[in-house]
Amino acid sequence: MNIYLVGGAVRDRLLGKPVHERDYVVVGATPQQMLALGYRQVGKDFPVFLHPQTQAEYALARTERKTGQGYTGFAIAADPSVTLEQDLMRRDLTINAIAQSDSGELIDPYHGRADLQQRLLRHVSPAFVEDPLRVLRVARFAARFAADGFTVAPETMELMRTIADQGELATLSAERVWRETEKALSSATPAVFWQVLSDAHALTPWFSELQPASIIKLTRHYLSQLDTPDPLIAFCLSLYPLTPERAQQLCERLKVPNSYRQLALKLCRAQLSASSTWNADAAFAYMGQFDLWRQPEQLTNLLKVWQCVEIKEPVLAAFQRSFEAAQKLSAAAVIEAAKAEGQALQGPQIGTALQSARHAKVINEWQLASG
């Protein structure tokens, strides 16, 4: 039995980046041997085990043979005769197909280190075309490593186009597509994800509504405006140019979680920009439109999106100041104020009075913020 560190941990160490997760491949072992050593099996489709102390993943070396359409159409063979080189051959990119032994020796049969130096995302073998999910994975890696100068190798881009043109992307599940998309949106350059998919003819069928040129324009200030990448903000900016109907179609098709969908659709309906009306009355209307009175935690996200679409800082500061001041008003305070004037508010009157008080507060604070 021989154990090797593989995949992203080796790649990131060679790039001088922090290593967050370690995955291992085990050559020359059986499931029974792993269980006898105290490992816990978790893989359903192929033998993956968790280390009894570290909980790191240890997978038996395996080969894959295409048996049907889509990313699930594979026959898995995992037995002690499978070599390390055979296991590495089934991986997507050469930079992910480097292994490291216990002694620190690097095993690199597919020249991943050379591609790391040349900053190329290159497929390992022609079997790349057998798994359509790899189109999304390569686009995600392109977004993740764009700042390091990585690009997709031309021959790999051709294979990605072949997959897309043959309609293989339609065999993917919405859940898998969204999972890769969310990871890409968490990168520092999410627009690269959309551009690579566009270059690969791969926006259809999952993202056919999107317009990469508009997204790139919207996100050109993304890095400078946000301290850390934010997938929610990146998603909202990606959908920002769309009509509400087209944005809704995309969200339904991808089964986008409500935590992303709700804000993105509200922004599409509002279509606010630097040229929109920005005064106290308009700001109060926007606060209601975005349901900030019930979801005040969304204020931060709204301000981030508006900052990225170049709405001026004084406007954003006035909006934030006005909302935060008006939010402090309570129904109890409004009732007491009415009592002092000899009025007894009941039922819907309380809500109406509270909104009137908030409106007045927004007007007052907006004027103060505007000098």
mmCIF file of C-alpha atoms in Angstrom:
data_model
loop_
_atom_site.group_PDB
_atom_site.id
_atom_site.type_symbol
_atom_site.label_atom_id
_atom_site.label_comp_id
_atom_site.label_asym_id
_atom_site.label_seq_id
_atom_site.Cartn_x
_atom_site.Cartn_y
_atom_site.Cartn_z
ATOM 1 C CA MET A 1 0.000 0.000 0.000
ATOM 2 C CA ASN A 2 1.325 3.446 -0.977
ATOM 3 C CA ILE A 3 -0.311 6.769 -0.130
ATOM 4 C CA TYR A 4 0.130 9.992 -2.107
ATOM 5 C CA LEU A 5 -1.036 13.564 -1.611
ATOM 6 C CA VAL A 6 -2.827 14.628 -4.795
ATOM 7 C CA GLY A 7 -4.778 17.373 -6.515
ATOM 8 C CA GLY A 8 -5.282 20.885 -5.243
ATOM 9 C CA ALA A 9 -3.029 20.552 -2.205
ATOM 10 C CA VAL A 10 -0.002 19.759 -4.374
ATOM 11 C CA ARG A 11 -0.941 22.393 -6.954
ATOM 12 C CA ASP A 12 -1.449 25.169 -4.419
ATOM 13 C CA ARG A 13 1.770 24.360 -2.558
ATOM 14 C CA LEU A 14 3.718 24.607 -5.822
ATOM 15 C CA LEU A 15 2.018 27.957 -6.491
ATOM 16 C CA GLY A 16 2.974 29.184 -3.026
ATOM 17 C CA LYS A 17 -0.656 29.435 -1.954
ATOM 18 C CA PRO A 18 -2.187 28.314 1.364
ATOM 19 C CA VAL A 19 -3.329 24.690 1.415
ATOM 20 C CA HIS A 20 -6.753 24.321 3.027
ATOM 21 C CA GLU A 21 -7.703 20.733 2.196
ATOM 22 C CA ARG A 22 -5.621 17.630 1.638
ATOM 23 C CA ASP A 23 -6.805 14.691 -0.452
ATOM 24 C CA TYR A 24 -4.938 11.433 -0.796
ATOM 25 C CA VAL A 25 -4.937 8.515 -3.211
ATOM 26 C CA VAL A 26 -4.135 5.020 -1.988
ATOM 27 C CA VAL A 27 -2.452 2.592 -4.398
ATOM 28 C CA GLY A 28 -2.404 -1.166 -3.852
ATOM 29 C CA ALA A 29 -5.116 -1.421 -1.192
ATOM 30 C CA THR A 30 -8.578 -2.941 -0.873
ATOM 31 C CA PRO A 31 -11.605 -1.543 0.951
ATOM 32 C CA GLN A 32 -11.236 -4.301 3.527
ATOM 33 C CA GLN A 33 -7.667 -3.228 4.300
ATOM 34 C CA MET A 34 -8.745 0.395 4.743
ATOM 35 C CA LEU A 35 -11.582 -0.572 7.088
ATOM 36 C CA ALA A 36 -9.234 -2.779 9.100
ATOM 37 C CA LEU A 37 -6.961 0.244 9.618
ATOM 38 C CA GLY A 38 -9.849 2.225 11.094
ATOM 39 C CA TYR A 39 -10.810 4.311 8.053
ATOM 40 C CA ARG A 40 -14.520 5.041 7.556
ATOM 41 C CA GLN A 41 -15.969 4.545 4.081
ATOM 42 C CA VAL A 42 -18.096 7.443 2.793
ATOM 43 C CA GLY A 43 -18.052 7.087 -1.000
ATOM 44 C CA LYS A 44 -21.176 5.596 -2.556
ATOM 45 C CA ASP A 45 -20.047 5.434 -6.179
ATOM 46 C CA PHE A 46 -16.383 4.616 -5.503
ATOM 47 C CA PRO A 47 -14.266 3.811 -2.425
ATOM 48 C CA VAL A 48 -13.472 6.978 -0.475
ATOM 49 C CA PHE A 49 -12.475 6.779 3.172
ATOM 50 C CA LEU A 50 -12.028 9.253 6.020
ATOM 51 C CA HIS A 51 -8.878 9.065 8.128
ATOM 52 C CA PRO A 52 -9.762 8.041 11.708
ATOM 53 C CA GLN A 53 -7.933 11.036 13.233
ATOM 54 C CA THR A 54 -7.671 13.839 10.652
ATOM 55 C CA GLN A 55 -10.898 13.101 8.707
ATOM 56 C CA ALA A 56 -8.966 13.796 5.484
ATOM 57 C CA GLU A 57 -10.228 11.959 2.394
ATOM 58 C CA TYR A 58 -8.352 8.910 1.138
ATOM 59 C CA ALA A 59 -9.574 7.470 -2.180
ATOM 60 C CA LEU A 60 -8.501 4.150 -3.629
ATOM 61 C CA ALA A 61 -6.742 4.559 -6.970
ATOM 62 C CA ARG A 62 -9.289 4.016 -9.709
ATOM 63 C CA THR A 63 -9.951 4.145 -13.415
ATOM 64 C CA GLU A 64 -13.095 5.361 -15.151
ATOM 65 C CA ARG A 65 -14.652 4.051 -18.357
ATOM 66 C CA LYS A 66 -17.375 5.927 -20.225
ATOM 67 C CA THR A 67 -20.573 3.870 -20.406
ATOM 68 C CA GLY A 68 -23.307 6.442 -21.002
ATOM 69 C CA GLN A 69 -24.189 10.090 -21.457
ATOM 70 C CA GLY A 70 -23.434 12.825 -18.941
ATOM 71 C CA TYR A 71 -21.207 13.103 -15.906
ATOM 72 C CA THR A 72 -22.717 10.006 -14.242
ATOM 73 C CA GLY A 73 -22.207 7.666 -17.198
ATOM 74 C CA PHE A 74 -19.012 6.016 -15.979
ATOM 75 C CA ALA A 75 -17.964 2.554 -14.846
ATOM 76 C CA ILE A 76 -15.525 2.725 -11.938
ATOM 77 C CA ALA A 77 -12.744 0.197 -11.370
ATOM 78 C CA ALA A 78 -10.906 0.468 -8.045
ATOM 79 C CA ASP A 79 -8.660 -2.457 -7.194
ATOM 80 C CA PRO A 80 -5.059 -2.954 -6.028
ATOM 81 C CA SER A 81 -3.794 -3.303 -9.608
ATOM 82 C CA VAL A 82 -4.659 0.305 -10.567
ATOM 83 C CA THR A 83 -1.463 2.359 -10.762
ATOM 84 C CA LEU A 84 -0.912 5.938 -9.644
ATOM 85 C CA GLU A 85 -0.388 7.018 -13.261
ATOM 86 C CA GLN A 86 -3.721 5.481 -14.260
ATOM 87 C CA ASP A 87 -5.484 7.300 -11.433
ATOM 88 C CA LEU A 88 -3.883 10.629 -12.341
ATOM 89 C CA MET A 89 -4.828 10.171 -16.015
ATOM 90 C CA ARG A 90 -8.556 10.376 -15.232
ATOM 91 C CA ARG A 91 -8.195 13.866 -13.700
ATOM 92 C CA ASP A 92 -9.340 16.990 -15.516
ATOM 93 C CA LEU A 93 -6.273 19.235 -15.747
ATOM 94 C CA THR A 94 -2.547 18.553 -15.709
ATOM 95 C CA ILE A 95 -2.047 20.984 -12.829
ATOM 96 C CA ASN A 96 -4.430 18.825 -10.778
ATOM 97 C CA ALA A 97 -2.699 15.575 -11.798
ATOM 98 C CA ILE A 98 0.472 15.890 -9.723
ATOM 99 C CA ALA A 99 1.081 13.589 -6.751
ATOM 100 C CA GLN A 100 3.492 13.816 -3.835
ATOM 101 C CA SER A 101 4.873 10.838 -1.917
ATOM 102 C CA ASP A 102 5.487 10.656 1.825
ATOM 103 C CA SER A 103 9.137 11.521 1.181
ATOM 104 C CA GLY A 104 8.192 14.669 -0.739
ATOM 105 C CA GLU A 105 8.931 13.294 -4.204
ATOM 106 C CA LEU A 106 6.678 14.725 -6.929
ATOM 107 C CA ILE A 107 5.154 12.319 -9.430
ATOM 108 C CA ASP A 108 4.151 14.315 -12.506
ATOM 109 C CA PRO A 109 3.554 12.024 -15.497
ATOM 110 C CA TYR A 110 1.430 14.579 -17.399
ATOM 111 C CA HIS A 111 3.740 17.605 -17.032
ATOM 112 C CA GLY A 112 1.568 19.605 -14.678
ATOM 113 C CA ARG A 113 4.540 21.502 -13.255
ATOM 114 C CA ALA A 114 5.443 22.765 -16.723
ATOM 115 C CA ASP A 115 1.883 24.002 -17.185
ATOM 116 C CA LEU A 116 2.009 25.677 -13.768
ATOM 117 C CA GLN A 117 5.098 27.556 -14.919
ATOM 118 C CA GLN A 118 3.473 28.458 -18.237
ATOM 119 C CA ARG A 119 0.224 29.380 -16.466
ATOM 120 C CA LEU A 120 -1.846 27.038 -18.641
ATOM 121 C CA LEU A 121 -5.022 25.140 -17.857
ATOM 122 C CA ARG A 122 -4.566 22.052 -20.025
ATOM 123 C CA HIS A 123 -6.510 18.785 -20.117
ATOM 124 C CA VAL A 124 -4.756 15.557 -19.147
ATOM 125 C CA SER A 125 -6.077 13.277 -21.889
ATOM 126 C CA PRO A 126 -8.663 13.089 -24.690
ATOM 127 C CA ALA A 127 -10.996 11.478 -22.128
ATOM 128 C CA PHE A 128 -11.618 15.059 -20.963
ATOM 129 C CA VAL A 129 -14.600 15.173 -23.341
ATOM 130 C CA GLU A 130 -16.332 12.321 -21.518
ATOM 131 C CA ASP A 131 -17.358 14.497 -18.560
ATOM 132 C CA PRO A 132 -19.322 17.666 -19.451
ATOM 133 C CA LEU A 133 -18.951 19.033 -15.921
ATOM 134 C CA ARG A 134 -15.309 19.683 -16.762
ATOM 135 C CA VAL A 135 -16.319 22.606 -18.969
ATOM 136 C CA LEU A 136 -17.636 24.393 -15.894
ATOM 137 C CA ARG A 137 -14.691 23.281 -13.766
ATOM 138 C CA VAL A 138 -12.147 24.680 -16.216
ATOM 139 C CA ALA A 139 -14.061 27.966 -16.420
ATOM 140 C CA ARG A 140 -14.092 28.067 -12.618
ATOM 141 C CA PHE A 141 -10.350 27.462 -12.412
ATOM 142 C CA ALA A 142 -9.826 30.165 -15.039
ATOM 143 C CA ALA A 143 -11.707 32.621 -12.806
ATOM 144 C CA ARG A 144 -9.898 31.455 -9.691
ATOM 145 C CA PHE A 145 -6.407 31.750 -11.166
ATOM 146 C CA ALA A 146 -6.886 34.636 -13.607
ATOM 147 C CA ALA A 147 -5.047 37.006 -11.276
ATOM 148 C CA ASP A 148 -2.063 34.637 -11.432
ATOM 149 C CA GLY A 149 -2.007 34.846 -15.213
ATOM 150 C CA PHE A 150 -3.592 31.486 -16.036
ATOM 151 C CA THR A 151 -5.430 30.978 -19.317
ATOM 152 C CA VAL A 152 -7.097 27.994 -20.966
ATOM 153 C CA ALA A 153 -4.858 26.113 -23.411
ATOM 154 C CA PRO A 154 -6.206 26.450 -26.983
ATOM 155 C CA GLU A 155 -6.491 22.692 -27.460
ATOM 156 C CA THR A 156 -8.451 22.407 -24.207
ATOM 157 C CA MET A 157 -10.783 25.194 -25.306
ATOM 158 C CA GLU A 158 -11.449 23.228 -28.497
ATOM 159 C CA LEU A 159 -12.469 20.176 -26.469
ATOM 160 C CA MET A 160 -14.732 22.359 -24.327
ATOM 161 C CA ARG A 161 -16.429 23.622 -27.484
ATOM 162 C CA THR A 162 -16.858 20.057 -28.695
ATOM 163 C CA ILE A 163 -18.631 19.125 -25.464
ATOM 164 C CA ALA A 164 -20.879 22.196 -25.652
ATOM 165 C CA ASP A 165 -21.668 21.836 -29.355
ATOM 166 C CA GLN A 166 -22.684 18.198 -28.853
ATOM 167 C CA GLY A 167 -25.272 19.237 -26.261
ATOM 168 C CA GLU A 168 -23.617 17.329 -23.421
ATOM 169 C CA LEU A 169 -24.066 20.225 -20.976
ATOM 170 C CA ALA A 170 -27.812 19.577 -20.981
ATOM 171 C CA THR A 171 -27.173 16.235 -19.261
ATOM 172 C CA LEU A 172 -25.900 17.969 -16.113
ATOM 173 C CA SER A 173 -28.143 18.491 -13.112
ATOM 174 C CA ALA A 174 -29.065 22.003 -12.022
ATOM 175 C CA GLU A 175 -27.555 21.291 -8.606
ATOM 176 C CA ARG A 176 -24.133 20.419 -10.041
ATOM 177 C CA VAL A 177 -24.163 23.420 -12.366
ATOM 178 C CA TRP A 178 -25.081 25.774 -9.526
ATOM 179 C CA ARG A 179 -22.404 24.287 -7.256
ATOM 180 C CA GLU A 180 -19.675 25.044 -9.791
ATOM 181 C CA THR A 181 -21.182 28.461 -10.485
ATOM 182 C CA GLU A 182 -21.260 29.432 -6.827
ATOM 183 C CA LYS A 183 -17.601 28.450 -6.444
ATOM 184 C CA ALA A 184 -16.702 30.542 -9.490
ATOM 185 C CA LEU A 185 -18.643 33.524 -8.135
ATOM 186 C CA SER A 186 -16.553 33.258 -4.958
ATOM 187 C CA SER A 187 -13.383 33.987 -6.939
ATOM 188 C CA ALA A 188 -11.812 37.411 -7.267
ATOM 189 C CA THR A 189 -12.593 37.605 -11.005
ATOM 190 C CA PRO A 190 -16.040 36.042 -11.546
ATOM 191 C CA ALA A 191 -16.481 37.715 -14.940
ATOM 192 C CA VAL A 192 -13.731 35.432 -16.280
ATOM 193 C CA PHE A 193 -16.009 32.450 -15.589
ATOM 194 C CA TRP A 194 -18.688 33.877 -17.872
ATOM 195 C CA GLN A 195 -16.186 34.907 -20.548
ATOM 196 C CA VAL A 196 -14.605 31.443 -20.703
ATOM 197 C CA LEU A 197 -18.033 29.815 -20.927
ATOM 198 C CA SER A 198 -18.927 32.221 -23.725
ATOM 199 C CA ASP A 199 -15.692 31.440 -25.585
ATOM 200 C CA ALA A 200 -16.463 27.722 -25.189
ATOM 201 C CA HIS A 201 -20.021 28.121 -26.613
ATOM 202 C CA ALA A 202 -21.139 26.951 -23.169
ATOM 203 C CA LEU A 203 -23.560 29.639 -21.968
ATOM 204 C CA THR A 204 -26.315 27.530 -23.520
ATOM 205 C CA PRO A 205 -28.356 25.840 -22.132
ATOM 206 C CA TRP A 206 -27.854 26.975 -18.534
ATOM 207 C CA PHE A 207 -26.893 30.656 -18.847
ATOM 208 C CA SER A 208 -28.255 31.676 -22.244
ATOM 209 C CA GLU A 209 -29.692 34.959 -20.886
ATOM 210 C CA LEU A 210 -26.334 36.324 -19.755
ATOM 211 C CA GLN A 211 -24.325 38.914 -21.655
ATOM 212 C CA PRO A 212 -20.603 38.569 -20.810
ATOM 213 C CA ALA A 213 -19.688 41.984 -22.219
ATOM 214 C CA SER A 214 -22.204 43.718 -19.937
ATOM 215 C CA ILE A 215 -21.097 41.652 -16.946
ATOM 216 C CA ILE A 216 -17.442 42.508 -17.502
ATOM 217 C CA LYS A 217 -18.351 46.199 -17.729
ATOM 218 C CA LEU A 218 -20.339 46.010 -14.488
ATOM 219 C CA THR A 219 -17.621 44.151 -12.622
ATOM 220 C CA ARG A 220 -14.661 46.230 -13.769
ATOM 221 C CA HIS A 221 -14.593 47.934 -10.363
ATOM 222 C CA TYR A 222 -15.417 44.723 -8.490
ATOM 223 C CA LEU A 223 -11.908 44.080 -7.174
ATOM 224 C CA SER A 224 -11.190 47.664 -6.171
ATOM 225 C CA GLN A 225 -14.565 48.273 -4.524
ATOM 226 C CA LEU A 226 -14.877 45.106 -2.412
ATOM 227 C CA ASP A 227 -12.390 44.081 0.251
ATOM 228 C CA THR A 228 -13.074 40.374 -0.265
ATOM 229 C CA PRO A 229 -14.867 38.424 -3.031
ATOM 230 C CA ASP A 230 -18.578 38.034 -2.366
ATOM 231 C CA PRO A 231 -20.522 35.441 -4.405
ATOM 232 C CA LEU A 232 -23.892 37.083 -3.700
ATOM 233 C CA ILE A 233 -22.706 40.442 -5.012
ATOM 234 C CA ALA A 234 -21.091 38.781 -8.033
ATOM 235 C CA PHE A 235 -24.349 36.953 -8.815
ATOM 236 C CA CYS A 236 -26.418 40.131 -8.496
ATOM 237 C CA LEU A 237 -24.048 41.986 -10.809
ATOM 238 C CA SER A 238 -24.155 39.133 -13.326
ATOM 239 C CA LEU A 239 -27.946 39.366 -13.557
ATOM 240 C CA TYR A 240 -28.118 43.161 -13.213
ATOM 241 C CA PRO A 241 -28.489 43.931 -16.971
ATOM 242 C CA LEU A 242 -31.342 41.430 -17.400
ATOM 243 C CA THR A 243 -35.062 42.075 -17.414
ATOM 244 C CA PRO A 244 -36.857 40.594 -14.393
ATOM 245 C CA GLU A 245 -38.449 37.976 -16.643
ATOM 246 C CA ARG A 246 -35.145 36.734 -18.054
ATOM 247 C CA ALA A 247 -33.506 36.784 -14.632
ATOM 248 C CA GLN A 248 -36.410 34.749 -13.246
ATOM 249 C CA GLN A 249 -36.021 32.198 -16.056
ATOM 250 C CA LEU A 250 -32.350 31.718 -15.277
ATOM 251 C CA CYS A 251 -32.975 31.382 -11.545
ATOM 252 C CA GLU A 252 -35.708 28.800 -12.092
ATOM 253 C CA ARG A 253 -33.591 26.755 -14.493
ATOM 254 C CA LEU A 254 -30.593 26.715 -12.147
ATOM 255 C CA LYS A 255 -32.689 26.262 -8.996
ATOM 256 C CA VAL A 256 -30.847 29.202 -7.492
ATOM 257 C CA PRO A 257 -31.228 29.335 -3.689
ATOM 258 C CA ASN A 258 -33.485 32.065 -2.311
ATOM 259 C CA SER A 259 -30.525 33.589 -0.491
ATOM 260 C CA TYR A 260 -29.215 34.617 -3.938
ATOM 261 C CA ARG A 261 -32.410 34.832 -5.943
ATOM 262 C CA GLN A 262 -34.437 37.317 -3.894
ATOM 263 C CA LEU A 263 -31.978 40.203 -3.899
ATOM 264 C CA ALA A 264 -30.909 39.634 -7.509
ATOM 265 C CA LEU A 265 -34.505 39.744 -8.774
ATOM 266 C CA LYS A 266 -35.314 42.865 -6.743
ATOM 267 C CA LEU A 267 -32.297 44.590 -8.258
ATOM 268 C CA CYS A 268 -33.381 43.566 -11.767
ATOM 269 C CA ARG A 269 -36.857 44.993 -11.157
ATOM 270 C CA ALA A 270 -35.501 48.288 -9.840
ATOM 271 C CA GLN A 271 -32.726 48.751 -12.434
ATOM 272 C CA LEU A 272 -31.215 51.587 -10.412
ATOM 273 C CA SER A 273 -28.108 53.383 -11.622
ATOM 274 C CA ALA A 274 -26.233 56.633 -11.143
ATOM 275 C CA SER A 275 -28.720 58.308 -13.501
ATOM 276 C CA SER A 276 -31.763 57.205 -11.471
ATOM 277 C CA THR A 277 -33.623 59.650 -9.250
ATOM 278 C CA TRP A 278 -31.859 59.904 -5.902
ATOM 279 C CA ASN A 279 -33.644 62.147 -3.422
ATOM 280 C CA ALA A 280 -35.327 61.588 -0.062
ATOM 281 C CA ASP A 281 -38.699 60.529 -1.478
ATOM 282 C CA ALA A 282 -37.092 58.167 -3.985
ATOM 283 C CA ALA A 283 -34.806 56.725 -1.318
ATOM 284 C CA PHE A 284 -37.777 56.028 0.953
ATOM 285 C CA ALA A 285 -39.546 54.268 -1.910
ATOM 286 C CA TYR A 286 -36.436 52.146 -2.598
ATOM 287 C CA MET A 287 -36.280 51.164 1.072
ATOM 288 C CA GLY A 288 -39.772 49.746 0.779
ATOM 289 C CA GLN A 289 -39.136 48.215 -2.624
ATOM 290 C CA PHE A 290 -36.185 46.253 -1.228
ATOM 291 C CA ASP A 291 -38.116 45.326 1.936
ATOM 292 C CA LEU A 292 -35.407 46.823 4.135
ATOM 293 C CA TRP A 293 -37.763 47.445 7.048
ATOM 294 C CA ARG A 294 -38.224 43.686 7.407
ATOM 295 C CA GLN A 295 -34.784 42.682 6.134
ATOM 296 C CA PRO A 296 -32.382 45.385 7.318
ATOM 297 C CA GLU A 297 -29.453 42.985 6.961
ATOM 298 C CA GLN A 298 -29.744 43.403 3.175
ATOM 299 C CA LEU A 299 -28.637 47.036 3.382
ATOM 300 C CA THR A 300 -24.956 46.103 3.304
ATOM 301 C CA ASN A 301 -25.419 43.948 0.199
ATOM 302 C CA LEU A 302 -27.434 46.635 -1.571
ATOM 303 C CA LEU A 303 -24.770 49.236 -0.921
ATOM 304 C CA LYS A 304 -22.071 46.888 -2.246
ATOM 305 C CA VAL A 305 -23.958 46.309 -5.500
ATOM 306 C CA TRP A 306 -24.715 49.986 -5.983
ATOM 307 C CA GLN A 307 -21.092 50.821 -5.264
ATOM 308 C CA CYS A 308 -20.022 48.448 -8.043
ATOM 309 C CA VAL A 309 -22.423 50.039 -10.555
ATOM 310 C CA GLU A 310 -20.878 53.418 -9.819
ATOM 311 C CA ILE A 311 -23.609 55.081 -7.803
ATOM 312 C CA LYS A 312 -21.818 57.963 -6.096
ATOM 313 C CA GLU A 313 -20.487 57.603 -2.576
ATOM 314 C CA PRO A 314 -22.338 60.685 -1.182
ATOM 315 C CA VAL A 315 -25.635 59.193 -2.402
ATOM 316 C CA LEU A 316 -24.866 55.843 -0.779
ATOM 317 C CA ALA A 317 -23.833 57.545 2.457
ATOM 318 C CA ALA A 318 -27.055 59.566 2.537
ATOM 319 C CA PHE A 319 -29.113 56.437 1.855
ATOM 320 C CA GLN A 320 -27.414 54.505 4.644
ATOM 321 C CA ARG A 321 -27.663 57.353 7.140
ATOM 322 C CA SER A 322 -31.324 57.991 6.369
ATOM 323 C CA PHE A 323 -32.318 54.341 6.609
ATOM 324 C CA GLU A 324 -30.432 53.652 9.823
ATOM 325 C CA ALA A 325 -31.962 56.697 11.492
ATOM 326 C CA ALA A 326 -35.495 55.836 10.346
ATOM 327 C CA GLN A 327 -35.084 52.198 11.327
ATOM 328 C CA LYS A 328 -34.606 53.206 14.960
ATOM 329 C CA LEU A 329 -38.185 54.473 15.093
ATOM 330 C CA SER A 330 -40.466 51.940 16.754
ATOM 331 C CA ALA A 331 -44.208 51.375 16.773
ATOM 332 C CA ALA A 332 -44.207 51.945 20.526
ATOM 333 C CA ALA A 333 -42.605 55.362 20.115
ATOM 334 C CA VAL A 334 -45.141 56.323 17.448
ATOM 335 C CA ILE A 335 -48.042 55.255 19.697
ATOM 336 C CA GLU A 336 -46.667 57.317 22.586
ATOM 337 C CA ALA A 337 -46.175 60.347 20.359
ATOM 338 C CA ALA A 338 -49.784 60.066 19.175
ATOM 339 C CA LYS A 339 -51.010 59.788 22.759
ATOM 340 C CA ALA A 340 -49.203 62.993 23.625
ATOM 341 C CA GLU A 341 -51.282 64.658 20.925
ATOM 342 C CA GLY A 342 -54.498 63.113 22.171
ATOM 343 C CA GLN A 343 -54.737 60.380 19.539
ATOM 344 C CA ALA A 344 -55.264 56.670 20.172
ATOM 345 C CA LEU A 345 -53.832 54.651 17.307
ATOM 346 C CA GLN A 346 -55.222 51.196 16.662
ATOM 347 C CA GLY A 347 -54.653 48.369 14.160
ATOM 348 C CA PRO A 348 -53.573 49.490 10.696
ATOM 349 C CA GLN A 349 -53.297 53.094 11.916
ATOM 350 C CA ILE A 350 -50.130 52.155 13.805
ATOM 351 C CA GLY A 351 -48.388 50.844 10.684
ATOM 352 C CA THR A 352 -49.449 53.870 8.663
ATOM 353 C CA ALA A 353 -48.214 56.264 11.343
ATOM 354 C CA LEU A 354 -44.908 54.399 11.647
ATOM 355 C CA GLN A 355 -44.306 54.641 7.917
ATOM 356 C CA SER A 356 -45.164 58.352 7.950
ATOM 357 C CA ALA A 357 -42.697 58.911 10.775
ATOM 358 C CA ARG A 358 -40.025 56.959 8.926
ATOM 359 C CA HIS A 359 -40.671 58.964 5.766
ATOM 360 C CA ALA A 360 -40.291 62.228 7.658
ATOM 361 C CA LYS A 361 -37.098 60.962 9.273
ATOM 362 C CA VAL A 362 -35.629 59.960 5.913
ATOM 363 C CA ILE A 363 -36.406 63.412 4.492
ATOM 364 C CA ASN A 364 -34.775 65.122 7.459
ATOM 365 C CA GLU A 365 -31.666 62.932 7.480
ATOM 366 C CA TRP A 366 -31.264 63.140 3.701
ATOM 367 C CA GLN A 367 -31.258 66.919 3.898
ATOM 368 C CA LEU A 368 -28.662 66.826 6.680
ATOM 369 C CA ALA A 369 -26.472 64.385 4.744
ATOM 370 C CA SER A 370 -26.746 66.502 1.603
ATOM 371 C CA GLY A 371 -25.565 69.562 3.456
#
